PDB file of C-alpha atoms in Angstrom:
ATOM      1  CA  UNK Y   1      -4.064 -12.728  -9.679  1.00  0.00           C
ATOM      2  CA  UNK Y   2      -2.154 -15.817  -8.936  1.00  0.00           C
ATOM      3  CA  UNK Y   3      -0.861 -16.641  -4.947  1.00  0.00           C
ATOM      4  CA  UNK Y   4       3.061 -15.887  -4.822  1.00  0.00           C
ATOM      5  CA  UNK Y   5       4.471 -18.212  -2.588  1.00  0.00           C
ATOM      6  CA  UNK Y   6       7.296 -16.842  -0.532  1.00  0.00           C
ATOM      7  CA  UNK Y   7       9.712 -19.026   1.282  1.00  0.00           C
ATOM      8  CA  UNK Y   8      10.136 -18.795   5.214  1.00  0.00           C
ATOM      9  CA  UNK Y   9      13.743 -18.342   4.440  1.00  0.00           C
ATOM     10  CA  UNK Y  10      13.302 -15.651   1.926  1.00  0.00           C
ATOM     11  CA  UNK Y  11      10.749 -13.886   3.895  1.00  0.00           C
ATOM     12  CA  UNK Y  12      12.847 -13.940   7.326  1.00  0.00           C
ATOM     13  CA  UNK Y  13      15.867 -12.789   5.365  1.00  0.00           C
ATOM     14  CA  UNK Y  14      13.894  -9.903   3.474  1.00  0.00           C
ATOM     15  CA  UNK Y  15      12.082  -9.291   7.475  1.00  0.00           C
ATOM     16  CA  UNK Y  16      15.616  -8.792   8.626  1.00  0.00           C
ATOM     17  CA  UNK Y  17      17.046  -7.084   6.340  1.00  0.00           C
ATOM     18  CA  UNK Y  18      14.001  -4.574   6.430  1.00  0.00           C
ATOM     19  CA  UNK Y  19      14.791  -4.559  10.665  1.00  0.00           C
ATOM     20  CA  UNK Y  20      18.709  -3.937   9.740  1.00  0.00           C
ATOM     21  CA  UNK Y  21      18.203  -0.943   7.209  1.00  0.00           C
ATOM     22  CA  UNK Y  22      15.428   0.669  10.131  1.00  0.00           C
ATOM     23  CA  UNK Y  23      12.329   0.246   8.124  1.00  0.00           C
ATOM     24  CA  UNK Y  24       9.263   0.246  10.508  1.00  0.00           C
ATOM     25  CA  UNK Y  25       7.184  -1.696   7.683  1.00  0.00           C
ATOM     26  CA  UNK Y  26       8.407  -4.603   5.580  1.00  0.00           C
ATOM     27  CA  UNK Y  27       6.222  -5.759   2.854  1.00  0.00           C
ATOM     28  CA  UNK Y  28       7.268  -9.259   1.384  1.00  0.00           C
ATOM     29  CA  UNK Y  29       4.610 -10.183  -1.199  1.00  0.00           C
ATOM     30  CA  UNK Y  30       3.635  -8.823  -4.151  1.00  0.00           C
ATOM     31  CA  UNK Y  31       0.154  -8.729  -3.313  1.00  0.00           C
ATOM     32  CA  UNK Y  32       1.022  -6.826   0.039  1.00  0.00           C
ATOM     33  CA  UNK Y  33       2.917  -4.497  -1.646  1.00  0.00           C
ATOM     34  CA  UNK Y  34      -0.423  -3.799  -4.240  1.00  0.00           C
ATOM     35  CA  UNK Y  35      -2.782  -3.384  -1.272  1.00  0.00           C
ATOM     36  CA  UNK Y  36      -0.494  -0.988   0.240  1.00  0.00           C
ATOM     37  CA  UNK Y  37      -0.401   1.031  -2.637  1.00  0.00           C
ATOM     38  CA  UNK Y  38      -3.936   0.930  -3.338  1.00  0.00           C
ATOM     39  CA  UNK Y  39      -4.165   2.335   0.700  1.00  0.00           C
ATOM     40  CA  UNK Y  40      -1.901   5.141  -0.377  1.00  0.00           C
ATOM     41  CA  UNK Y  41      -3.882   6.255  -3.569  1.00  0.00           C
ATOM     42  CA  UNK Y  42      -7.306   7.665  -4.604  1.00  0.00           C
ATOM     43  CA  UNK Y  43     -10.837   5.666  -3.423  1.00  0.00           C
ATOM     44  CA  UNK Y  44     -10.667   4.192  -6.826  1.00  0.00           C
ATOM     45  CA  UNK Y  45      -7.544   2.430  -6.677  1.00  0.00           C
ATOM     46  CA  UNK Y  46      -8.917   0.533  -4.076  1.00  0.00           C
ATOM     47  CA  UNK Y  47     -10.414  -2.056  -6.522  1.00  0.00           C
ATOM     48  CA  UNK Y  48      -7.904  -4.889  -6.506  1.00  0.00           C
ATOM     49  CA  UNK Y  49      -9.082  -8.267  -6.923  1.00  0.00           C
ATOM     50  CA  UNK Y  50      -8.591 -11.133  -4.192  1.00  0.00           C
ATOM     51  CA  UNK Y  51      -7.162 -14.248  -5.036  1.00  0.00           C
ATOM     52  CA  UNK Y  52      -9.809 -16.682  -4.384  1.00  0.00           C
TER      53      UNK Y  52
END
């Protein structure tokens, strides 16, 4: 899995925009977004590679 690099000024608009709509959790990153799914799911999905 390759890093994704977000920008400060994409990740402060997609923070805000998150605060704006009420969210109390605002994921930014793809790889964020895959752990939190993993959380969600069964014990097995939890097998998601680190970038390293």
């Amino acid at each position: 899995m390759a890093h994704q690099v977000v920008l400060r000024g994409d990740l402060a608009r997609t923070v805000l925009d998150g605060v704006e709509r009420g969210e109390s959790e605002v994921l930014v990153d793809d790889f964020t977004r895959k752990i939190k799914s993993a959380l969600s799911g069964p014990v097995e999905g939890l097998t998601i590679p680190l970038p390293g």
